[in-house]
PDB file of C-alpha atoms in Angstrom:
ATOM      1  CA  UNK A   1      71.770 114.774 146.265  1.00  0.00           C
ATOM      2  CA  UNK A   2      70.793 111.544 147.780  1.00  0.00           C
ATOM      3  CA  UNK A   3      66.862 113.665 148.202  1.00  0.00           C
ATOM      4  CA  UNK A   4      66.794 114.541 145.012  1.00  0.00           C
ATOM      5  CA  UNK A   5      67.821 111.009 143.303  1.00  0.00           C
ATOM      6  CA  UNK A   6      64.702 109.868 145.523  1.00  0.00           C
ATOM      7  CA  UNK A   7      62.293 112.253 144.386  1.00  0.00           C
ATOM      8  CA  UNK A   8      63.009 111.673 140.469  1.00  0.00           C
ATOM      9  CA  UNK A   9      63.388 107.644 141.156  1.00  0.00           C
ATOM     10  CA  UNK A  10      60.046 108.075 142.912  1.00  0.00           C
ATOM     11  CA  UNK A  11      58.810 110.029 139.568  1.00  0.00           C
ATOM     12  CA  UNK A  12      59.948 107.709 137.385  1.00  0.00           C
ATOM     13  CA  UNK A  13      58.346 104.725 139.488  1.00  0.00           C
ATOM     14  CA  UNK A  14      55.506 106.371 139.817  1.00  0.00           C
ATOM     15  CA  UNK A  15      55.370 105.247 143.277  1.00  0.00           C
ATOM     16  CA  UNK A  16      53.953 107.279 146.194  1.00  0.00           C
ATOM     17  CA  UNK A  17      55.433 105.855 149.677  1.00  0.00           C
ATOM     18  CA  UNK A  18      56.857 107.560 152.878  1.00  0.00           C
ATOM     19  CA  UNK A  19      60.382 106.451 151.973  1.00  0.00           C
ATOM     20  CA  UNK A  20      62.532 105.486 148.566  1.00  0.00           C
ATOM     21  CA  UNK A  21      65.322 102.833 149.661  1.00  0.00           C
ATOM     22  CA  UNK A  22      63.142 100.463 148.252  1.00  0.00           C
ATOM     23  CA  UNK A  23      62.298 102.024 144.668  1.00  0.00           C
ATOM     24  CA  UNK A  24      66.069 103.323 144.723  1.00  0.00           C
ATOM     25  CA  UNK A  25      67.078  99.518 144.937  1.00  0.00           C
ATOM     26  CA  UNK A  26      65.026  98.483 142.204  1.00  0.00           C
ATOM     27  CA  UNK A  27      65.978 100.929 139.946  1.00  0.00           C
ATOM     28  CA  UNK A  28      69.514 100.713 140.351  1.00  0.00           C
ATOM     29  CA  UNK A  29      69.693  97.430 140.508  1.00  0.00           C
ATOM     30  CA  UNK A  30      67.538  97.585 137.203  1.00  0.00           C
ATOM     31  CA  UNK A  31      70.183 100.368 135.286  1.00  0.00           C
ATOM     32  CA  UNK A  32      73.294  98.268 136.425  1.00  0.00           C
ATOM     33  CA  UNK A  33      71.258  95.344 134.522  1.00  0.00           C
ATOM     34  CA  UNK A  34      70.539  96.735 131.619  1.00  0.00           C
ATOM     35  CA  UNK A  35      74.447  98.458 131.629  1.00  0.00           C
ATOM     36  CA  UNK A  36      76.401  95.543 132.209  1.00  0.00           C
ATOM     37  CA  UNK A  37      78.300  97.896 134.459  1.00  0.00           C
ATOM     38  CA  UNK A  38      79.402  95.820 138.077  1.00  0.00           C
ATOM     39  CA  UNK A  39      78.860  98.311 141.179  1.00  0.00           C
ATOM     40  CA  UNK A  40      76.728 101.231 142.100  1.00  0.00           C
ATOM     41  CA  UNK A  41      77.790 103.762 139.404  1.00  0.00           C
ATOM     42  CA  UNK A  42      79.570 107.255 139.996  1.00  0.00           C
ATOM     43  CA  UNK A  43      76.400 108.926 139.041  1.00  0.00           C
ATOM     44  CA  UNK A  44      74.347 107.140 141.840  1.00  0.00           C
ATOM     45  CA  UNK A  45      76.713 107.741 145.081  1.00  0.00           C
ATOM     46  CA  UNK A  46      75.648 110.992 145.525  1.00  0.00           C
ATOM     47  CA  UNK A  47      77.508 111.472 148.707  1.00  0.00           C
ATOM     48  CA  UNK A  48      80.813 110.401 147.120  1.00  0.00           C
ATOM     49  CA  UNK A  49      82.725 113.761 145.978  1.00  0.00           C
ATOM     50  CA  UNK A  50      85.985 111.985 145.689  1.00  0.00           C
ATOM     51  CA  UNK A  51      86.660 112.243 141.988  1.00  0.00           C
ATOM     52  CA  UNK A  52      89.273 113.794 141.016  1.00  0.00           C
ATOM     53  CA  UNK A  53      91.334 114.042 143.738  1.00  0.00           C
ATOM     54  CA  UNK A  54      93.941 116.113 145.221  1.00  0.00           C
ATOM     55  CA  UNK A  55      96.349 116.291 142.796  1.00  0.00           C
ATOM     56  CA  UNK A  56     100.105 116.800 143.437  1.00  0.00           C
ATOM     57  CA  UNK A  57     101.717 120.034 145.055  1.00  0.00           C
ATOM     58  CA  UNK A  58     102.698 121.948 142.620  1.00  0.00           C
ATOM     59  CA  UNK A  59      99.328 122.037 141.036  1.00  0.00           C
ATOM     60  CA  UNK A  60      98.071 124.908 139.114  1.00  0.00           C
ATOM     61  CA  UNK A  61      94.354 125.723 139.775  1.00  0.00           C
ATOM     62  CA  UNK A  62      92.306 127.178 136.968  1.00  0.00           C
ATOM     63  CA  UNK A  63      91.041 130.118 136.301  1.00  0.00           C
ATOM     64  CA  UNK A  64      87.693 128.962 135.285  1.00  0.00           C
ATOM     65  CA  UNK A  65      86.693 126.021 137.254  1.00  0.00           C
ATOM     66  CA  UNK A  66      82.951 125.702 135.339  1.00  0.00           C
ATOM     67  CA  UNK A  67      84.630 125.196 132.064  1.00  0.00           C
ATOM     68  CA  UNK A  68      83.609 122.158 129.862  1.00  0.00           C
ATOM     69  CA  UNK A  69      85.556 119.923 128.968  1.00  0.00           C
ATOM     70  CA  UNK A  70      85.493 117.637 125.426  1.00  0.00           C
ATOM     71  CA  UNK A  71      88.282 114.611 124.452  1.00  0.00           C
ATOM     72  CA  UNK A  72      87.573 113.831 121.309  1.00  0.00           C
ATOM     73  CA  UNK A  73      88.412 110.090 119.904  1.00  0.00           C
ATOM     74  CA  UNK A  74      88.375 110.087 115.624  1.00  0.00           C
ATOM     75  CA  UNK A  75      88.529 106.542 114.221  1.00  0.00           C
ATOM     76  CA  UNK A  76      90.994 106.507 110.928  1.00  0.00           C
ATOM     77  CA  UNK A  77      91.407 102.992 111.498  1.00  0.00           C
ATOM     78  CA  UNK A  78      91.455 101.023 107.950  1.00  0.00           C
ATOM     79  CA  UNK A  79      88.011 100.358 107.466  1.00  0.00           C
ATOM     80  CA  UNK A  80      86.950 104.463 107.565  1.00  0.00           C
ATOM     81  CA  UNK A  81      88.682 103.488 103.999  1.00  0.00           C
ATOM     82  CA  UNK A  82      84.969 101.608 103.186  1.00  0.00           C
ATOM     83  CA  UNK A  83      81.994 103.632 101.072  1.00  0.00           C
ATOM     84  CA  UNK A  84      79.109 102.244 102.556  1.00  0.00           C
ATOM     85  CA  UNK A  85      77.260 105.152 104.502  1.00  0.00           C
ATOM     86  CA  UNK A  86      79.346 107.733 102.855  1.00  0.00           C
ATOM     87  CA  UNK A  87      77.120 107.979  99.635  1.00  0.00           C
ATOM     88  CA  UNK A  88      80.106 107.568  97.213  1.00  0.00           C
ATOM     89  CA  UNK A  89      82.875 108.917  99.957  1.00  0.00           C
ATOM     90  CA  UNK A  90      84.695 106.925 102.101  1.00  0.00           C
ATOM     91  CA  UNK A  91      83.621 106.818 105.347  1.00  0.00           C
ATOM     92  CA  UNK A  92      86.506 108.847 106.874  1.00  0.00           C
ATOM     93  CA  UNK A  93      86.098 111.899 105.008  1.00  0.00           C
ATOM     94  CA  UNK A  94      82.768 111.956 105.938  1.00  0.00           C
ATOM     95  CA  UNK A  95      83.531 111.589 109.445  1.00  0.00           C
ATOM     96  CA  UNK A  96      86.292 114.700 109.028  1.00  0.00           C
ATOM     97  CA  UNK A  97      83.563 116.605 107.628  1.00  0.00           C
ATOM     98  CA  UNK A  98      81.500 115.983 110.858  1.00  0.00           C
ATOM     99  CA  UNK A  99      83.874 116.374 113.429  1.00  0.00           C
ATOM    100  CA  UNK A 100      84.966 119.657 111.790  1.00  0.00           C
ATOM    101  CA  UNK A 101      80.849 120.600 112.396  1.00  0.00           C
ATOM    102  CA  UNK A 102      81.466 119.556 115.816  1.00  0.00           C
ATOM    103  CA  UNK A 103      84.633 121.406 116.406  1.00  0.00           C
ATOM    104  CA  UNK A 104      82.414 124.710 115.068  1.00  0.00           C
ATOM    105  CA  UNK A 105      79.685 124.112 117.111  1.00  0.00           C
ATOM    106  CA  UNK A 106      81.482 124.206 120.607  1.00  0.00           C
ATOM    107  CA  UNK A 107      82.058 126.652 122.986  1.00  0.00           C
ATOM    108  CA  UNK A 108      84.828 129.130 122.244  1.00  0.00           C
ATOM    109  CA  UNK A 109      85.670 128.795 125.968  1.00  0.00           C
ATOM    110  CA  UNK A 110      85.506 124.676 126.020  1.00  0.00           C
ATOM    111  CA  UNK A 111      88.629 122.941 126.648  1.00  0.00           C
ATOM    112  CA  UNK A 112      89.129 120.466 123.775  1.00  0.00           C
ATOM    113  CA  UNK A 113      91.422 117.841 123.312  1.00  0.00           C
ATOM    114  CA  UNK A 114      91.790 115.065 120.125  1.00  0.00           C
ATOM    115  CA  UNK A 115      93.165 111.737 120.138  1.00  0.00           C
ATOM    116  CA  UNK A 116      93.713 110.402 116.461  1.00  0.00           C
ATOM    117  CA  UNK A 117      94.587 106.586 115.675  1.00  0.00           C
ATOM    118  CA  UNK A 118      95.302 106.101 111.964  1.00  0.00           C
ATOM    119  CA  UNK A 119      97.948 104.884 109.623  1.00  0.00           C
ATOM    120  CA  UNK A 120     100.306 107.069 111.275  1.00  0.00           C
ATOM    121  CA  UNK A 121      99.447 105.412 114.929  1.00  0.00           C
ATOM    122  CA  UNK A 122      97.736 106.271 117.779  1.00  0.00           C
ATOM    123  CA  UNK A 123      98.633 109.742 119.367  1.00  0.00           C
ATOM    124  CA  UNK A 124      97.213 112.862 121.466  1.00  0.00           C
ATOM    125  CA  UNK A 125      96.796 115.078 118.416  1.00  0.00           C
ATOM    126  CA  UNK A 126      96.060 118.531 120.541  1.00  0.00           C
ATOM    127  CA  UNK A 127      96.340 118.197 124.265  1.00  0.00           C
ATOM    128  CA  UNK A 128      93.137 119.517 126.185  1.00  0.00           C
ATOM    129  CA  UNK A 129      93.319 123.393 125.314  1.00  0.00           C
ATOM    130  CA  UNK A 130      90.729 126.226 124.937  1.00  0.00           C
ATOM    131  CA  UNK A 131      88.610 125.314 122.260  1.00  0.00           C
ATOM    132  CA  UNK A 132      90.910 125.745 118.265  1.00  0.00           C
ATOM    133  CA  UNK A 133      88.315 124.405 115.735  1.00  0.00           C
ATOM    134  CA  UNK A 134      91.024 125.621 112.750  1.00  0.00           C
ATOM    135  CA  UNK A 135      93.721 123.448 114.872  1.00  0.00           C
ATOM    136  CA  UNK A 136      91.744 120.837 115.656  1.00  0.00           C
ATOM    137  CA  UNK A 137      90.275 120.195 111.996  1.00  0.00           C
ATOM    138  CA  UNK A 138      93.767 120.416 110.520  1.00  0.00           C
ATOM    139  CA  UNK A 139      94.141 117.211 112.436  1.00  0.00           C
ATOM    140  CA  UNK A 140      91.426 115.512 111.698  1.00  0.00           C
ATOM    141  CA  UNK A 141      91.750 116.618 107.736  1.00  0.00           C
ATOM    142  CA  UNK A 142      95.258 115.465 107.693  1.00  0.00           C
ATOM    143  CA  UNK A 143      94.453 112.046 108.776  1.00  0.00           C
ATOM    144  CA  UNK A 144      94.943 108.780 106.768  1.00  0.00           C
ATOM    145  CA  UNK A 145      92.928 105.539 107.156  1.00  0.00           C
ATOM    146  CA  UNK A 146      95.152 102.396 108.673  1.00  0.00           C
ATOM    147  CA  UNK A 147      95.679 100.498 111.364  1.00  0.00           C
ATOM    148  CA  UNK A 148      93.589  98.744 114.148  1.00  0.00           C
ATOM    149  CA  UNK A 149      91.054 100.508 116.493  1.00  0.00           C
ATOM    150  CA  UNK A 150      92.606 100.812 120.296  1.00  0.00           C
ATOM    151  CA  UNK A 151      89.825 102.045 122.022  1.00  0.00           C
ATOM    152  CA  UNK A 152      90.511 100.600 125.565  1.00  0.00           C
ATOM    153  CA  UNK A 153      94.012 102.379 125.539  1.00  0.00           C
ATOM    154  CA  UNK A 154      92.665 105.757 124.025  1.00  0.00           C
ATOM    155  CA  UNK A 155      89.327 105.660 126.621  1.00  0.00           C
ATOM    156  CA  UNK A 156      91.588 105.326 129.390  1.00  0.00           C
ATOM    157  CA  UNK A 157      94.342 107.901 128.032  1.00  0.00           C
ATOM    158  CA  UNK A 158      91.886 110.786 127.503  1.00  0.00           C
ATOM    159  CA  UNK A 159      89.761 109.781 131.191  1.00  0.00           C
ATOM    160  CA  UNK A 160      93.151 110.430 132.649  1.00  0.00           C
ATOM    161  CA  UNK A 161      93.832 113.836 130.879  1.00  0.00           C
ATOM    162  CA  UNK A 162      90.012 114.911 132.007  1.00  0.00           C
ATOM    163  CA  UNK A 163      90.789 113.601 135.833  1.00  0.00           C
ATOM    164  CA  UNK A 164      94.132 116.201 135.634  1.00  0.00           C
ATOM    165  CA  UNK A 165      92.159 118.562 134.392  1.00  0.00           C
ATOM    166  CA  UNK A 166      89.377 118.157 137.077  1.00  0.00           C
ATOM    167  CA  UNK A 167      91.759 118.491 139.767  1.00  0.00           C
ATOM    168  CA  UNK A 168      92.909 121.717 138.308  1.00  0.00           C
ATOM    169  CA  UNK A 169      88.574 122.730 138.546  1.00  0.00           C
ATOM    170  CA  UNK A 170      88.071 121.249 141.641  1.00  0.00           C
ATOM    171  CA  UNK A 171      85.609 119.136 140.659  1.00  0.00           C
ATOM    172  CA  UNK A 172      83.651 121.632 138.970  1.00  0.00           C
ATOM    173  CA  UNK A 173      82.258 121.828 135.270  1.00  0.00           C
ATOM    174  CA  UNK A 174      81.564 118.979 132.946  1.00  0.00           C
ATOM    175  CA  UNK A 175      83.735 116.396 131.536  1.00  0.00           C
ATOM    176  CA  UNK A 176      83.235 114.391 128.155  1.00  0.00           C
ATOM    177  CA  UNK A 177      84.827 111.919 126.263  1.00  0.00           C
ATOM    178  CA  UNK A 178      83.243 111.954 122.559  1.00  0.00           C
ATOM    179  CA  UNK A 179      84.285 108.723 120.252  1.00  0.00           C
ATOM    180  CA  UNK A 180      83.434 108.611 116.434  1.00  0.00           C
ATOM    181  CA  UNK A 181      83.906 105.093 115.404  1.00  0.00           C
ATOM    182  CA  UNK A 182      83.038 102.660 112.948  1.00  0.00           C
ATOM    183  CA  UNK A 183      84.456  99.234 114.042  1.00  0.00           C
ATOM    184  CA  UNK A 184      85.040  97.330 116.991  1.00  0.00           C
ATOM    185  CA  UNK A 185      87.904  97.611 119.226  1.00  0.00           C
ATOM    186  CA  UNK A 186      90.932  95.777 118.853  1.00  0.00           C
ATOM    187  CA  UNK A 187      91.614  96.034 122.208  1.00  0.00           C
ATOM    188  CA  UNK A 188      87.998  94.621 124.002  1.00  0.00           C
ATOM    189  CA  UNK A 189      89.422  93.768 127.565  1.00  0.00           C
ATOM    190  CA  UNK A 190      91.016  96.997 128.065  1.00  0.00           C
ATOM    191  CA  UNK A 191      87.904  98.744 126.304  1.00  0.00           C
ATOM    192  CA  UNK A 192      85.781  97.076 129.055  1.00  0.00           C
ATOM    193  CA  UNK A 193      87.885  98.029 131.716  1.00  0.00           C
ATOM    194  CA  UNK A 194      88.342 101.223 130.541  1.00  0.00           C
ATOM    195  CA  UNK A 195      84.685 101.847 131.004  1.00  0.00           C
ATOM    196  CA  UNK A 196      84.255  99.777 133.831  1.00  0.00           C
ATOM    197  CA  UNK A 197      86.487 102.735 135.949  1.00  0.00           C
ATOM    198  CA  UNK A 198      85.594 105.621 134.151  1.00  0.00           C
ATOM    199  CA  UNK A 199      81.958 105.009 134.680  1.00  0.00           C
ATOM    200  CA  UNK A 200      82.528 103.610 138.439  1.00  0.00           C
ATOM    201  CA  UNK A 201      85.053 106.169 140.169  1.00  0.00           C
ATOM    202  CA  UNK A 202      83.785 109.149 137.713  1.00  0.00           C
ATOM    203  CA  UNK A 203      81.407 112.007 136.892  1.00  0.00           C
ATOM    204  CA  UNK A 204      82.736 111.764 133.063  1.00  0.00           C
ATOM    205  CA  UNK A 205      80.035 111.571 130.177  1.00  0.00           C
ATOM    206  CA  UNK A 206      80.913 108.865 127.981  1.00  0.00           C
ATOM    207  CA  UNK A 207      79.445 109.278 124.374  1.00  0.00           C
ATOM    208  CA  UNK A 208      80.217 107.366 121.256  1.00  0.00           C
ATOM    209  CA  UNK A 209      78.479 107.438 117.150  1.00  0.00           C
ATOM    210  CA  UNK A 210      78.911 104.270 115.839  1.00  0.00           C
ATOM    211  CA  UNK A 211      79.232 104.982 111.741  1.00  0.00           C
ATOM    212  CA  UNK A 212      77.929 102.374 110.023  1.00  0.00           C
ATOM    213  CA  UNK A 213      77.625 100.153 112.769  1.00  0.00           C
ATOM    214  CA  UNK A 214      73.500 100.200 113.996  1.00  0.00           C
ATOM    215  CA  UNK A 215      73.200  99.046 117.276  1.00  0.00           C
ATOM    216  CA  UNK A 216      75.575  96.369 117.522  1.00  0.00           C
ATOM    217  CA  UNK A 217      78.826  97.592 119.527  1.00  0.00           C
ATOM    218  CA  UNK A 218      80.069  97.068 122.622  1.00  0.00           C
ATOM    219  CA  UNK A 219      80.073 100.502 123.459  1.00  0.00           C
ATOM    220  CA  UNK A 220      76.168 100.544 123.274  1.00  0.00           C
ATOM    221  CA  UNK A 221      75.860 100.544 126.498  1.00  0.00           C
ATOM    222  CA  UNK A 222      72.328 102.126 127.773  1.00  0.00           C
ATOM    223  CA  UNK A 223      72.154 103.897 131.062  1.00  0.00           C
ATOM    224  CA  UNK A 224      76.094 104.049 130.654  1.00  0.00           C
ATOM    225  CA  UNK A 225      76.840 105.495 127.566  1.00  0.00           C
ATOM    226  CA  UNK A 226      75.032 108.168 125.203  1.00  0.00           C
ATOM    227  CA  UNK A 227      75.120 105.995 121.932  1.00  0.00           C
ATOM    228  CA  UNK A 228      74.348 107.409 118.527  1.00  0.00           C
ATOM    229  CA  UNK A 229      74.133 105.104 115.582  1.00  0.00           C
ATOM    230  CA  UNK A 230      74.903 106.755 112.311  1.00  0.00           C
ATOM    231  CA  UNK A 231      73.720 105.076 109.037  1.00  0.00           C
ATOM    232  CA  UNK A 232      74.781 108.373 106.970  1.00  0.00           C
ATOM    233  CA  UNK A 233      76.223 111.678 106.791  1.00  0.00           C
ATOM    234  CA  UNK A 234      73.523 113.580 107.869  1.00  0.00           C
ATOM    235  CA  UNK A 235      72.958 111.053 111.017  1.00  0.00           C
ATOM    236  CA  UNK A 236      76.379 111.339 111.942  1.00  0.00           C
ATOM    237  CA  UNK A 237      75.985 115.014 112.411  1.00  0.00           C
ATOM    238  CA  UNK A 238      73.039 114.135 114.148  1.00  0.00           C
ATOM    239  CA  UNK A 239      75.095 111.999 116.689  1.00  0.00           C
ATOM    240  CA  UNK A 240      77.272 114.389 117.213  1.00  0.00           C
ATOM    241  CA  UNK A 241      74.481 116.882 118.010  1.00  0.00           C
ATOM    242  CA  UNK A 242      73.486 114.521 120.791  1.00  0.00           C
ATOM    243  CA  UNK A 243      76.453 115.326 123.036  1.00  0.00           C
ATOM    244  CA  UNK A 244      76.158 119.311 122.772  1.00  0.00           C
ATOM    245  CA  UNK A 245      72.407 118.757 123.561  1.00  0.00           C
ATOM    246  CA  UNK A 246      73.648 116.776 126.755  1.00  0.00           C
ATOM    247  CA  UNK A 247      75.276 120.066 128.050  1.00  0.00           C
ATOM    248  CA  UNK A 248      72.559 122.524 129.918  1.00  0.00           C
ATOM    249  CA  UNK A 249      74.568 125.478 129.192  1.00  0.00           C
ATOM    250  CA  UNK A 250      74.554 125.184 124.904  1.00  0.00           C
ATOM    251  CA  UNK A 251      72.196 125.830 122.640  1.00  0.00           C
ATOM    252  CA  UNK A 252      71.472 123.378 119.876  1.00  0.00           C
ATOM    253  CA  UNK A 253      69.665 125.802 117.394  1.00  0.00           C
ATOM    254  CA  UNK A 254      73.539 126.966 117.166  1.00  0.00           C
ATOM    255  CA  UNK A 255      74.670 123.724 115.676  1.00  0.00           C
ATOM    256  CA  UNK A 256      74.525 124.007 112.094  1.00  0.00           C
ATOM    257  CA  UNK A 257      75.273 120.901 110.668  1.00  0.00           C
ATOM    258  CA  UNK A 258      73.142 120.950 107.713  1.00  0.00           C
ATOM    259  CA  UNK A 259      75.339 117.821 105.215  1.00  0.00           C
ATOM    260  CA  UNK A 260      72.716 117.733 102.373  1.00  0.00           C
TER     261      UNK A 260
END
């Protein structure tokens, strides 16, 4: 791993020397800058394999230990309630409309899993689960707009569902937390932190679309995080698009998420 990290640092430096530690310095030194992210990332050690872990005893292997793996976070927080970038709608029911797109689009033999925070509260809507678009939109359809936006506690919740489920694939497969947002966090300490581990002790994909929001969030975080700004309905599905393009094994001329 370490090899190939060199060869494609080396490509992207377009340097031509008998060894990389140099050029591997710079450029990792140069990501962490940009990031804001303290330490050598996951991504970068490639001689660490210790994520997940063990696990406990009694743990159940899986039968498929290449299966992906999405944990969806949908913002009903009280300003989805708002109409600007919703052409006339409020901003949540276009982001239910997306999400269900989203839901469609993945693999029938993804595990997916939905964390909702609304007017009802913050909960784990469907556990992570083979891949229910019907269950996973009622959800999502059924929610109300209210209350803050935890994303610290819900980041680190939903990393901690993926690392159980990792143990149970050895390892093996790919691991994604998706967040559809429009506001900042009310919890911005644990937020930080909450990215701070997953990104440092993890192979997990973190990916957010900021609705309504341009560039200005804390979770637009480049070299860290796969950040989609969404002005409108249509972008929004576009955002979403972004993470299914991220996985090698799917096929985005499958996605239809055609909102006009």
């Amino acid at each position: 791993m370490k090899n190939l990290y060199c060869s494609v640092a080396m490509g992207l430096a377009a340097i031509s020397l008998g060894g990389c530690s140099e050029a591997e310095t710079k450029i990792t030194s140069a990501i962490k800058s940009v990031s804001g992210v303290k330490g050598e990332s996951y991504a970068f050690r490639g001689a660490d394999q210790s994520w997940p872990g063990a696990g406990n005893a009694d743990l159940v292997l899986a039968d498929n230990k290449d299966t992906a793996n999405y944990y969806v976070i949908f913002d009903g927080s009280g300003s989805m309630q708002e109409t600007e970038c919703g052409n006339g709608s409020q901003r949540i029911e276009v982001a239910k409309q997306a999400v269900g797109t989203f839901f469609d689009a993945l693999p029938k033999n993804a595990n997916v899993g939905l964390i909702i925070f609304d007017a009802k509260g913050t909960r784990n809507a469907v556990p992570l689960k083979p891949n229910d678009p019907d269950l996973l939109k009622s959800f999502t359809n059924d929610s109300s707009f209210g209350g803050g936006t935890p994303l610290g506690y819900t980041l680190d919740y939903a990393y901690k569902e993926l690392m159980k489920q990792g143990q149970m694939q050895q390892g093996y497969g790919e691991f994604n937390i998706v967040v559809l947002t429009d506001g900042a966090a009310s919890d911005p300490d644990d937020m930080e932190k909450a990215i701070e581990h997953i990104t440092y002790n993890s192979p997990v994909s973190l990916h957010t679309i900021g609705f309504c929001l341009g560039d200005s969030h804390a979770l637009n975080k480049k070299g860290v995080i796969n950040y989609q700004p969404a002005a409108n309905a249509a972008e929004l599905v576009k955002g979403l698009q972004s993470v299914l393009a991220e996985s090698p094994s799917f096929d985005t001329a499958s996605f239809d998420g055609d909102q006009s």
